Coordinates of C-alpha atoms in Angstrom, one line a residue:
X432 CA 11.1 -18.6 -20.6
X433 CA 11.7 -18.3 -16.9
X434 CA 13.7 -21.0 -15.2
X435 CA 11.4 -22.7 -12.7
X436 CA 12.4 -25.0 -9.9
X437 CA 10.2 -28.0 -9.2
X438 CA 10.1 -28.5 -5.5
X439 CA 9.4 -32.1 -4.5
X440 CA 10.1 -31.5 -0.8
X441 CA 10.1 -28.3 1.3
X442 CA 13.6 -27.7 2.6
X443 CA 14.4 -26.0 5.8
X444 CA 16.8 -23.1 5.7
X445 CA 19.6 -25.1 7.4
X446 CA 19.7 -27.5 4.5
X447 CA 20.7 -24.9 1.9
X448 CA 24.3 -24.4 0.8
X449 CA 25.4 -20.9 2.1
X450 CA 29.0 -21.2 0.7
X451 CA 28.3 -21.1 -3.0
X452 CA 29.2 -17.7 -4.7
X453 CA 26.4 -16.4 -6.9
X454 CA 27.1 -15.9 -10.6
X455 CA 26.9 -12.4 -12.3
X456 CA 23.5 -13.5 -13.8
X457 CA 22.2 -14.5 -10.4
X458 CA 23.3 -11.2 -8.9
X459 CA 21.5 -9.3 -11.6
X460 CA 18.4 -11.3 -11.0
X461 CA 18.8 -10.8 -7.3
X462 CA 18.4 -7.0 -7.8
X463 CA 14.8 -7.7 -8.6
X464 CA 12.7 -6.1 -11.3
X465 CA 12.0 -3.0 -9.2
X466 CA 15.6 -2.1 -8.5
X467 CA 16.8 -3.0 -11.9
X468 CA 14.0 -1.1 -13.5
X469 CA 14.8 2.0 -11.4
X470 CA 18.5 1.6 -12.3
X471 CA 17.7 1.5 -16.1
X472 CA 15.4 4.6 -15.6
X473 CA 18.3 6.4 -14.0
X474 CA 20.6 5.4 -16.8
X475 CA 18.1 6.6 -19.4
X476 CA 17.9 9.9 -17.6
X477 CA 21.7 10.3 -17.5
X478 CA 22.0 9.3 -21.1
X479 CA 19.4 11.9 -22.1
X480 CA 21.2 14.7 -20.2
X481 CA 24.6 13.7 -21.7
X482 CA 23.2 13.5 -25.2
X483 CA 21.3 16.8 -25.0
X484 CA 24.4 18.6 -23.7
X485 CA 26.8 16.9 -26.2
X486 CA 24.6 17.6 -29.2
X487 CA 21.3 19.3 -28.5
X488 CA 20.5 19.5 -32.3
X489 CA 20.8 15.8 -32.9
X490 CA 18.8 15.1 -29.7
X491 CA 15.9 17.3 -30.7
X492 CA 16.0 16.3 -34.4
X493 CA 16.0 12.6 -33.5
X494 CA 13.0 12.7 -31.3
X495 CA 11.2 15.0 -33.8
X496 CA 11.6 12.4 -36.6
X497 CA 8.2 11.9 -38.2
X498 CA 6.7 8.4 -38.7
X499 CA 3.6 7.5 -40.7
X500 CA 1.7 4.3 -39.6
X501 CA -1.2 2.8 -41.4
X502 CA -2.4 1.6 -44.9
X503 CA -3.6 3.6 -47.9
X504 CA -5.9 6.5 -46.6
X505 CA -5.8 5.3 -43.0
X506 CA -2.7 7.0 -41.8
X507 CA -1.6 8.1 -38.3
X508 CA 1.4 10.4 -38.2
X509 CA 3.7 10.6 -35.2
X510 CA 7.0 12.0 -34.1
X511 CA 9.3 9.6 -32.2
X512 CA 8.7 11.7 -29.2
X513 CA 4.9 11.4 -29.5
X514 CA 5.2 7.6 -30.2
X515 CA 6.9 7.2 -26.8
X516 CA 4.7 9.6 -24.9
X517 CA 1.3 8.7 -26.5
X518 CA 1.6 5.1 -27.5
X519 CA 4.3 3.4 -25.4
X520 CA 3.3 5.3 -22.3
X521 CA -0.3 4.0 -22.8
X522 CA 1.1 0.5 -21.9
X523 CA 2.7 2.0 -18.8
X524 CA -0.6 3.5 -17.7
X525 CA -2.3 0.2 -18.6
X526 CA -0.1 -1.6 -16.0
X527 CA -0.9 1.2 -13.5
X528 CA -4.6 0.6 -14.2
X529 CA -4.2 -3.1 -13.7
X530 CA -2.5 -2.5 -10.3
X531 CA -5.3 -0.1 -9.3
X532 CA -7.9 -2.6 -10.2
X533 CA -6.1 -5.4 -8.3
X534 CA -5.6 -3.3 -5.1
X535 CA -9.3 -2.4 -4.9
X536 CA -10.4 -6.0 -5.6
X537 CA -8.1 -8.2 -3.6
X538 CA -5.3 -6.0 -2.3
X539 CA -4.5 -3.4 0.3
X540 CA -7.4 -1.1 -0.6
X541 CA -10.1 -3.7 0.2
X542 CA -9.9 -3.1 4.0
X543 CA -11.0 0.3 5.3
X544 CA -8.7 0.2 8.3
X545 CA -5.6 -0.6 6.1
X546 CA -6.7 1.7 3.2
X547 CA -7.8 4.9 5.0
X548 CA -4.3 6.0 6.1
X549 CA -2.6 5.7 2.7
X550 CA -5.6 7.1 0.9
X551 CA -5.7 10.2 3.1
X552 CA -1.9 10.6 2.9
X553 CA -2.1 10.3 -0.9
X554 CA -4.8 13.0 -1.1
X555 CA -2.8 15.3 1.2
X556 CA 0.2 14.5 -0.9
X557 CA -1.7 15.7 -4.0
X558 CA -3.2 18.9 -2.5
X559 CA -0.3 20.3 -0.4
X560 CA 2.3 20.3 -3.2
X561 CA -0.2 21.9 -5.7
X562 CA -1.0 24.7 -3.2
X563 CA 2.7 25.4 -2.5
X564 CA 3.4 25.5 -6.3
X565 CA 0.6 27.9 -7.0
X566 CA 1.7 30.2 -4.2
X567 CA 5.3 30.3 -5.3
X568 CA 4.6 30.6 -9.1
X569 CA 2.2 33.5 -8.8
X570 CA 2.7 36.0 -11.6
X571 CA 4.6 33.7 -13.9
X572 CA 1.7 32.8 -16.1
X573 CA 2.3 29.1 -15.5
X574 CA 0.3 28.7 -12.3
X575 CA -1.8 26.2 -14.2
X576 CA 1.1 23.8 -14.3
X577 CA 0.4 22.7 -10.7
X578 CA -0.2 19.2 -12.0
X579 CA 3.6 18.8 -12.4
X580 CA 4.0 18.4 -8.6
X581 CA 1.1 16.2 -7.7
X582 CA 2.3 12.7 -8.5
X583 CA 5.2 10.5 -7.3
X584 CA 7.1 8.2 -9.5
X585 CA 6.2 4.7 -8.3
X586 CA 9.1 3.0 -10.1
X587 CA 11.7 5.3 -8.7
X588 CA 10.1 5.5 -5.2
X589 CA 10.0 1.7 -4.7
X590 CA 13.4 1.2 -6.3
X591 CA 14.9 3.9 -4.1
X592 CA 13.3 2.3 -1.0
X593 CA 15.0 -0.9 -1.9
X594 CA 18.3 0.9 -2.2
X595 CA 18.3 3.3 0.7
X596 CA 15.3 2.2 2.8
X597 CA 15.4 1.3 6.5
X598 CA 15.8 -2.1 8.0
X599 CA 12.6 -4.1 7.6
X600 CA 11.0 -1.8 5.0
X601 CA 8.1 -4.2 4.3
X602 CA 5.3 -2.3 6.0
X603 CA 6.5 1.0 4.6
X604 CA 6.7 -0.5 1.1
X605 CA 3.1 -1.7 1.4
X606 CA 2.0 1.7 2.6
X607 CA 3.8 3.5 -0.3
X608 CA 2.4 1.1 -2.8
X609 CA -1.2 1.7 -1.6
X610 CA -0.5 5.4 -1.5
X611 CA 0.9 5.2 -5.1
X612 CA -2.3 3.6 -6.4
X613 CA -4.4 6.6 -5.1
X614 CA -1.7 9.0 -6.2
X615 CA -1.9 7.6 -9.7
X616 CA -5.7 7.8 -9.8
X617 CA -5.5 11.4 -8.8
X618 CA -2.8 12.2 -11.4
X619 CA -4.7 10.4 -14.2
X620 CA -8.0 12.1 -13.3
X621 CA -6.2 15.5 -13.4
X622 CA -4.7 14.8 -16.8
X623 CA -8.1 13.9 -18.1
X624 CA -10.0 16.8 -16.5
X625 CA -7.4 19.6 -16.6
X626 CA -4.9 19.0 -19.4
X627 CA -7.3 17.8 -22.2
X628 CA -7.7 20.3 -25.0
X629 CA -9.7 20.3 -28.3
X630 CA -12.2 17.8 -26.8
X631 CA -14.5 16.0 -29.3
X632 CA -17.1 13.8 -27.7
X633 CA -18.1 11.8 -30.7
X634 CA -15.1 9.5 -30.9
X635 CA -15.6 8.7 -27.2
X636 CA -18.9 6.9 -28.3
X637 CA -16.7 4.6 -30.3
X638 CA -14.4 4.2 -27.3
X639 CA -17.4 3.4 -25.1
X640 CA -18.5 0.6 -27.4
X641 CA -15.0 -0.7 -27.5
X642 CA -14.7 -0.7 -23.7
X643 CA -18.1 -2.5 -23.5
X644 CA -16.5 -5.1 -25.8
X645 CA -13.5 -5.3 -23.5
X646 CA -15.7 -6.0 -20.5
X647 CA -17.8 -8.7 -22.4
X648 CA -14.7 -10.5 -23.7
X649 CA -14.3 -12.2 -20.3
X650 CA -17.2 -14.4 -21.3
X651 CA -15.6 -15.6 -24.5
X652 CA -14.4 -19.2 -23.9
X653 CA -11.2 -19.1 -26.1
X654 CA -9.1 -16.8 -28.2
X655 CA -9.6 -13.8 -25.9
X656 CA -6.1 -12.4 -26.5
X657 CA -6.6 -11.2 -30.1
X658 CA -10.0 -9.8 -29.2
X659 CA -8.5 -7.8 -26.3
X660 CA -5.7 -6.6 -28.6
X661 CA -8.0 -5.5 -31.4
X662 CA -10.5 -3.7 -29.1
X663 CA -7.6 -2.0 -27.2
X664 CA -6.2 -0.5 -30.5
X665 CA -9.7 0.8 -31.4
X666 CA -10.2 2.3 -28.0
X667 CA -6.8 4.0 -28.1
X668 CA -7.4 5.5 -31.5
X669 CA -10.8 6.7 -30.4
X670 CA -9.2 8.5 -27.4
X671 CA -6.6 10.0 -29.7
X672 CA -9.3 11.3 -32.0
X673 CA -11.4 12.7 -29.1
X674 CA -8.6 15.0 -27.8
X675 CA -8.5 13.1 -24.4
X676 CA -4.9 12.1 -23.9
X677 CA -4.6 8.5 -25.4
X678 CA -2.6 7.1 -22.5
X679 CA -5.8 7.2 -20.5
X680 CA -7.2 4.6 -22.8
X681 CA -4.8 2.2 -21.2
X682 CA -6.2 2.9 -17.7
X683 CA -9.8 2.6 -18.9
X684 CA -9.1 -0.8 -20.5
X685 CA -7.2 -2.1 -17.4
X686 CA -10.0 -1.2 -15.1
X687 CA -12.3 -3.6 -17.0
X688 CA -10.0 -6.5 -17.0
X689 CA -11.2 -9.1 -14.4
X690 CA -9.1 -9.9 -11.4
X691 CA -9.6 -12.7 -8.8
X692 CA -7.5 -15.1 -6.7
X693 CA -7.1 -18.6 -8.0
X694 CA -10.0 -20.9 -6.9
X695 CA -9.3 -24.4 -5.5
X696 CA -11.3 -26.1 -8.2
X697 CA -9.4 -24.3 -11.0
X698 CA -6.1 -25.3 -9.5
X699 CA -7.1 -28.9 -9.0
X700 CA -8.4 -29.1 -12.6
X701 CA -5.0 -27.8 -13.8
X702 CA -3.2 -30.4 -11.6
X703 CA -5.4 -33.2 -13.0
X704 CA -4.7 -32.2 -16.6
X705 CA -0.9 -31.9 -15.8
X706 CA -1.0 -35.5 -14.3
X707 CA -2.8 -36.7 -17.4
X708 CA -0.2 -35.2 -19.7
X709 CA 2.6 -36.8 -17.6
X710 CA 0.9 -40.2 -18.0
X711 CA 0.2 -39.7 -21.7
X712 CA 2.3 -36.9 -23.2
X713 CA 0.9 -35.6 -26.4
X714 CA 0.1 -32.2 -27.9
X715 CA -3.6 -32.2 -27.0
X716 CA -3.0 -32.9 -23.3
X717 CA -0.1 -30.4 -23.3
X718 CA -2.3 -27.7 -24.7
X719 CA -5.2 -28.5 -22.4
X720 CA -2.9 -28.5 -19.3
X721 CA -1.2 -25.3 -20.3
X722 CA -4.5 -23.5 -21.0
X723 CA -5.9 -24.7 -17.7
X724 CA -2.9 -23.5 -15.7
X725 CA -3.0 -20.2 -17.4
X726 CA -6.8 -19.8 -16.9
X727 CA -6.5 -20.5 -13.2
X728 CA -4.7 -17.1 -12.8
X729 CA -6.8 -14.0 -13.4
X730 CA -6.2 -12.1 -16.7
X731 CA -5.2 -9.1 -14.7
X732 CA -2.3 -10.8 -13.0
X733 CA -1.3 -12.6 -16.2
X734 CA -1.1 -9.3 -18.0
X735 CA 0.8 -7.6 -15.2
X736 CA 3.4 -10.4 -15.3
X737 CA 3.6 -10.2 -19.1
X738 CA 3.9 -6.5 -19.5
X739 CA 5.8 -5.5 -16.3
X740 CA 9.3 -6.4 -17.7
X741 CA 8.7 -4.4 -20.9
X742 CA 7.5 -1.4 -19.0
X743 CA 10.4 -1.5 -16.5
X744 CA 13.2 -2.4 -18.8
X745 CA 12.1 -0.7 -22.1
X746 CA 9.3 1.8 -21.9
X747 CA 10.2 3.8 -18.9
X748 CA 14.0 4.0 -19.8
X749 CA 12.9 5.1 -23.3
X750 CA 10.5 7.7 -21.8
X751 CA 13.4 9.1 -19.7
X752 CA 15.6 9.2 -22.8
X753 CA 13.0 11.1 -24.7
X754 CA 12.0 13.6 -22.0
X755 CA 14.9 14.2 -19.6
X756 CA 17.2 15.8 -22.2
X757 CA 17.8 19.0 -20.4
X758 CA 20.7 21.2 -21.4
X759 CA 22.7 22.2 -18.4
X760 CA 24.9 25.2 -18.6
X761 CA 25.6 28.3 -16.6
X762 CA 22.9 30.4 -18.3
X763 CA 20.2 27.7 -18.0
X764 CA 21.1 27.0 -14.3
X765 CA 21.1 30.7 -13.6
X766 CA 17.7 31.1 -15.2
X767 CA 16.3 28.1 -13.3
X768 CA 17.7 29.4 -10.0
X769 CA 15.8 32.6 -10.5
X770 CA 12.7 31.0 -11.8
X771 CA 9.5 30.8 -9.7
X772 CA 8.4 27.8 -11.8
X773 CA 11.6 25.9 -10.9
X774 CA 11.3 26.8 -7.2
X775 CA 7.6 26.1 -7.2
X776 CA 8.3 22.5 -8.5
X777 CA 11.2 21.9 -6.1
X778 CA 9.3 23.1 -3.0
X779 CA 6.0 21.5 -4.1
X780 CA 7.6 18.1 -4.6
X781 CA 10.2 18.0 -1.8
X782 CA 8.4 20.0 0.9
X783 CA 4.8 19.5 -0.2
X784 CA 5.0 15.7 -0.4
X785 CA 6.8 15.4 2.9
X786 CA 4.3 17.7 4.7
X787 CA 1.3 16.1 3.1
X788 CA 2.2 12.5 3.8
X789 CA 3.9 12.9 7.2
X790 CA 1.3 15.5 8.5
X791 CA -1.7 13.5 7.5
X792 CA -0.2 10.3 9.0
X793 CA 0.6 12.1 12.2
X794 CA -2.9 13.6 12.5
X795 CA -4.5 10.2 11.9
X796 CA -2.3 8.5 14.4
X797 CA -3.3 11.1 17.1
X798 CA -7.0 10.8 16.2
X799 CA -6.6 6.9 16.1
X800 CA -8.1 6.7 12.6
X801 CA -7.1 3.7 10.6
X802 CA -4.2 1.5 11.2
X803 CA -0.6 2.4 10.4
X804 CA 0.6 -1.0 11.7
X805 CA 3.5 -1.8 14.1
X806 CA 6.9 -0.6 12.9
X807 CA 5.5 2.2 10.7
X808 CA 6.7 4.9 13.0
X809 CA 6.6 8.6 12.2
X810 CA 10.3 8.7 11.3
X811 CA 9.7 5.9 8.8
X812 CA 6.7 7.8 7.5
X813 CA 8.9 10.9 7.1
X814 CA 11.3 9.0 5.0
X815 CA 8.5 7.7 2.9
X816 CA 7.1 11.2 2.5
X817 CA 10.5 12.4 1.4
X818 CA 10.7 9.6 -1.2
X819 CA 7.4 10.7 -2.6
X820 CA 9.0 13.9 -3.7
X821 CA 10.6 11.9 -6.6
X822 CA 8.0 12.9 -9.2
X823 CA 10.0 12.0 -12.2
X824 CA 7.8 10.1 -14.8
X825 CA 4.4 11.7 -14.6
X826 CA 5.9 15.1 -13.6
X827 CA 7.9 15.2 -16.9
X828 CA 4.9 13.9 -18.7
X829 CA 2.7 16.8 -17.5
X830 CA 5.4 19.4 -18.2
X831 CA 4.7 18.8 -21.9
X832 CA 1.0 19.0 -21.4
X833 CA 0.9 22.0 -19.1
X834 CA 3.6 24.3 -20.5
X835 CA 4.1 25.2 -24.1
X836 CA 7.0 27.7 -23.8
X837 CA 10.4 26.0 -24.4
X838 CA 12.2 28.1 -21.9
X839 CA 9.6 27.5 -19.2
X840 CA 9.7 23.8 -20.1
X841 CA 13.4 23.7 -19.5
X842 CA 13.1 25.4 -16.2
X843 CA 10.3 23.0 -15.2
X844 CA 12.4 20.0 -16.2
X845 CA 15.4 21.3 -14.2
X846 CA 13.0 21.7 -11.2
X847 CA 11.7 18.1 -11.6
X848 CA 15.2 16.6 -11.8
X849 CA 16.5 18.8 -8.9
X850 CA 13.6 17.9 -6.8
X851 CA 14.0 14.2 -7.4
X852 CA 17.7 14.3 -6.4
X853 CA 17.0 16.4 -3.3
X854 CA 14.1 14.1 -2.3
X855 CA 16.3 11.0 -2.7
X856 CA 19.1 12.5 -0.6
X857 CA 16.7 13.7 2.1
X858 CA 15.1 10.3 2.4
X859 CA 18.5 8.6 2.7
X860 CA 19.4 11.0 5.6
X861 CA 16.1 10.4 7.3
X862 CA 16.3 6.6 7.1
X863 CA 19.9 6.7 8.3
X864 CA 19.0 8.7 11.3
X865 CA 15.9 6.4 11.9
X866 CA 18.0 3.3 11.9
X867 CA 20.5 4.8 14.3
X868 CA 17.7 5.8 16.6
X869 CA 16.5 2.2 16.6
X870 CA 19.6 -0.1 16.6
X871 CA 19.4 -3.5 15.0
X872 CA 20.1 -5.2 18.3
X873 CA 16.9 -3.8 19.7
X874 CA 14.7 -5.1 16.9
X875 CA 12.3 -7.7 18.1
X876 CA 13.4 -7.9 21.7
X877 CA 10.0 -6.8 22.8
X878 CA 6.7 -8.0 21.1
X879 CA 5.9 -5.3 18.6
X880 CA 2.1 -5.7 18.5
X881 CA 0.5 -6.2 21.9
X882 CA -1.7 -9.3 22.3
X883 CA -5.3 -8.3 21.3
X884 CA -8.0 -10.9 22.1
X885 CA -10.2 -9.3 19.5
X886 CA -7.6 -9.9 16.8
X887 CA -5.3 -12.7 17.9
X888 CA -5.8 -16.4 18.0
X889 CA -5.7 -17.0 21.8
X890 CA -5.9 -20.3 23.6
X891 CA -6.4 -20.0 27.3
X892 CA -8.0 -17.4 29.6
X893 CA -7.6 -13.7 28.7
X894 CA -6.4 -12.9 32.3
X895 CA -3.8 -15.7 32.5
X896 CA -0.6 -14.5 34.3
X897 CA 1.6 -16.2 31.7
X898 CA 1.6 -15.4 28.0
X899 CA 3.4 -17.3 25.3
X900 CA 3.3 -15.9 21.7
X901 CA 4.6 -18.1 18.9
X902 CA 5.5 -17.0 15.4
X903 CA 5.4 -20.1 13.3
X904 CA 5.1 -21.9 9.9
X905 CA 2.8 -24.8 9.3
X906 CA 5.4 -26.5 7.0
X907 CA 8.3 -26.1 9.4
X908 CA 9.3 -29.4 11.1
X909 CA 10.7 -27.5 14.1
X910 CA 7.3 -25.9 14.6
X911 CA 5.6 -29.3 14.6
X912 CA 8.0 -30.5 17.2
X913 CA 7.5 -27.4 19.3
X914 CA 3.7 -28.0 19.3
X915 CA 4.3 -31.0 21.5
X916 CA 6.4 -28.9 24.0
X917 CA 3.6 -26.3 24.1
X918 CA 1.0 -29.0 24.9
X919 CA 3.3 -30.1 27.8
X920 CA 3.5 -26.5 29.0
X921 CA -0.2 -26.2 29.0
X922 CA -0.7 -29.5 30.9
X923 CA 1.7 -28.2 33.5
X924 CA 0.4 -24.6 33.8
X925 CA -3.3 -25.1 32.9
X926 CA -5.4 -21.9 33.0
X927 CA -2.3 -19.9 34.1
X928 CA -1.2 -19.9 30.4
X929 CA -2.4 -17.8 27.5
X930 CA -1.0 -19.1 24.2
X931 CA -1.1 -17.1 20.9
X932 CA -0.2 -18.2 17.4
X933 CA 1.0 -15.7 14.8
X934 CA 2.1 -16.4 11.2
X935 CA 5.7 -16.2 10.0
X936 CA 5.6 -18.5 6.9
X937 CA 9.1 -18.9 5.3
X938 CA 7.7 -19.1 1.8
X939 CA 11.2 -19.1 0.3
X940 CA 11.7 -22.6 1.7
X941 CA 8.2 -23.8 2.2
X942 CA 6.1 -23.4 -0.9
X943 CA 2.7 -24.2 0.7
X944 CA 3.3 -22.3 3.9
X945 CA 1.3 -19.2 3.0
X946 CA -1.6 -21.3 1.6
X947 CA -1.7 -23.3 4.8
X948 CA -1.7 -20.0 6.9
X949 CA -4.6 -18.7 4.8
X950 CA -6.4 -22.0 5.4
X951 CA -6.0 -21.6 9.1
X952 CA -7.5 -18.0 8.8
X953 CA -10.4 -19.3 6.7
X954 CA -11.1 -21.9 9.5
X955 CA -10.8 -19.1 12.1
X956 CA -13.7 -17.4 10.4
X957 CA -15.8 -20.4 11.5
X958 CA -14.2 -20.5 15.0
X959 CA -11.9 -23.5 14.3
X960 CA -8.5 -22.0 14.1
X961 CA -6.7 -24.2 16.6
X962 CA -8.4 -27.3 15.2
X963 CA -7.0 -26.5 11.7
X964 CA -3.6 -25.5 13.3
X965 CA -3.2 -28.9 14.9
X966 CA -4.2 -30.7 11.7
X967 CA -1.7 -28.8 9.6
X968 CA 1.2 -29.3 12.1
X969 CA 0.5 -33.0 12.4
X970 CA 0.5 -33.7 8.7
X971 CA 3.0 -31.3 7.0
X972 CA 3.6 -33.4 3.8
X973 CA 0.0 -33.1 2.6
X974 CA -0.9 -29.5 2.2
X975 CA -2.0 -29.2 -1.4
X976 CA -5.4 -27.5 -2.1
X977 CA -7.3 -30.8 -2.1
X978 CA -5.7 -31.9 1.2
X979 CA -6.6 -28.6 2.8
X980 CA -10.2 -28.8 1.7
X981 CA -10.4 -32.4 2.9
X982 CA -9.2 -31.1 6.3
X983 CA -12.1 -28.7 6.3
X984 CA -14.5 -31.6 5.6
X985 CA -13.0 -33.6 8.4
X986 CA -13.3 -30.7 10.8
X987 CA -17.0 -30.4 10.0
X988 CA -16.7 -26.9 8.5
X989 CA -19.0 -25.3 6.0
X990 CA -16.9 -26.2 3.0
X991 CA -18.5 -23.8 0.5
X992 CA -17.9 -20.9 2.9
X993 CA -14.4 -22.2 3.7
X994 CA -13.5 -22.2 0.0
X995 CA -14.8 -18.6 -0.4
X996 CA -12.8 -17.5 2.7
X997 CA -9.7 -19.1 1.4
X998 CA -9.5 -16.6 -1.5
X999 CA -10.8 -13.7 0.5
X1000 CA -8.8 -10.5 1.2
X1001 CA -9.5 -10.9 5.0
X1002 CA -7.6 -14.2 5.2
X1003 CA -4.7 -13.0 3.0
X1004 CA -4.5 -9.6 4.7
X1005 CA -4.3 -11.2 8.2
X1006 CA -1.4 -13.5 7.2
X1007 CA 0.4 -10.6 5.4
X1008 CA 0.0 -8.4 8.6
X1009 CA 1.6 -11.1 10.7
X1010 CA 4.4 -11.5 8.2
X1011 CA 5.1 -7.8 8.2
X1012 CA 5.2 -7.8 12.0
X1013 CA 7.7 -10.7 11.9
X1014 CA 9.9 -8.8 9.4
X1015 CA 9.8 -5.7 11.6
X1016 CA 11.1 -7.8 14.5
X1017 CA 13.8 -9.5 12.4
X1018 CA 12.2 -12.9 12.7
X1019 CA 14.2 -15.0 10.2
X1020 CA 13.7 -18.5 11.7
X1021 CA 10.8 -20.3 13.2
X1022 CA 9.5 -21.1 15.7
X1023 CA 10.2 -17.8 17.5
X1024 CA 8.7 -17.3 20.9
X1025 CA 7.9 -14.3 23.0
X1026 CA 7.6 -15.0 26.7
X1027 CA 5.4 -12.5 28.6
X1028 CA 6.1 -10.0 25.8
X1029 CA 9.9 -10.6 25.5
X1030 CA 11.8 -12.6 22.9
X1031 CA 12.8 -16.0 24.1
X1032 CA 16.4 -17.1 23.3
X1033 CA 17.6 -20.6 23.9
X1034 CA 15.9 -24.0 24.0
X1035 CA 12.2 -24.2 23.6
X1036 CA 11.5 -27.6 25.3
X1037 CA 8.7 -27.6 27.8
X1038 CA 11.0 -27.2 30.9
X1039 CA 12.9 -24.3 29.4
X1040 CA 9.7 -22.5 28.4
X1041 CA 8.1 -23.0 31.8
X1042 CA 11.2 -21.6 33.6
X1043 CA 11.2 -18.6 31.2
X1044 CA 7.5 -17.9 31.8
X1045 CA 7.9 -18.0 35.6
X1046 CA 11.0 -15.9 35.5
X1047 CA 9.7 -13.2 33.2
X1048 CA 6.1 -13.2 34.6
X1049 CA 6.3 -9.4 35.3
X1050 CA 8.4 -8.4 32.3
X1051 CA 7.2 -5.1 30.8
X1052 CA 6.0 -4.6 27.3
X1053 CA 4.0 -6.3 24.7
X1054 CA 1.0 -7.5 26.6
X1055 CA -2.5 -6.1 27.2

């Protein structure tokens, strides 16, 4: 069970103890699931290569060990290798499908302006590598293995970004995750359409009935877990019998699992039951409270949380151990060096992904299509494109599907491993050069996103000579105090001042800060942003869901619409955009002010702010 901290009061950063040395366990946890999973994947790869070269016979014999699963006449025979690739990897693709479903429902792919750039970059990153591979591998007989170079390894890409990425990688990480979703859809579609042999449609009828059952299970009031598990096994076996690769069953099931953001009523109901259990602790109330808390979170997100550690720490390292066992000797390396298959894979992944992602992003920026977002410069995009050349997991997976000659398979695996190493090193160089070109001391000195009256929350005339932008947190006591100073500034300057609020919630210290920011955005959709802002800043101790809804009632908002907007992608996306801007400008404390487009340092009392506004009235940068 995870160790949870019950927060009775929201601390400010200054109150934390900076001197305590973290334990080894804390340092391991601090790596995060992504980096630790990528490290284990790398260790699995190294272990496979060492094992295959130390004893190729034992390596191949171990993974060809036969297993028989079932009872009486119902038997399914597997090798250990097939068990990993066909069964365990179905769970991996299941988690991929859950992420795809979530991103289209409530994530980055709900907004056209945010989605169009990574979607186009992903498509270009699929097409360009495939074309390069086919051109280079002409005449080998393995031109049809172009699927090996189409997909990036999300686990390795995100893990590598955390290890070698640039300063403030948040917006690039969001871009790469959105790109990875589309990339995975493309790879899965190609596996289903191109690399499926001996197709038998009849078992798919059974799979369709099972999938319909998966969809309808959401309406079952209790005991859904065993139903989902039983139907999933039936669907997987039906896919296996049909000839369609059974890992795709995991994706099909995941796309039918419901996803939604927690509603205020569900959260309040869970809190009520928890309080009841606290007053009268017994097993019935405990079970009811636990069930209510669990049901307030969508099944999609619960399953992602449940399976993600097993996928990251067990399944993917096992997959690497089972598939990356390439013998490396002078003869094999010489054969690979002269192989068009190897070079097609290396060029396809390293050059093709870079050209596809960077080229499409550059064209869309020139044509002003979509929104790359401040801080996602072309050099950052180049580094991200280079990282996408790490095609490890799905590339090795497709090698077995697309190539049946052992020698060609070895050359292909050498190509995949070589491309992944080259892509990693190339991305590290690009990010290093990018950070040197944009020194840390320059980060955030000028407002990164110009004030846009159509986007921003602006108080005061659009043509006012003075502009004050605040990045703040509704649970920060300093922001509450600063609001009084801002009112004094406005009383002094009147219509000469244009004031803008942007979100920089310090959610590590203030657990309700993001929810409060989303509440302000929900109020903004009814034209009452600054009324909600004042209400939240004046009463920072009462920002639970019921308190926030009561504020909407007090402000005369349409409460039903407000509650819908609270869980909408629009509100969450706007807050996330501001947070990514704040990260790109190295904003780590609030309030942070920008005076006429330049970062303000020093006191932020009314007199100091007025002097800064008058002194920097004609400062360049950051303003429309």
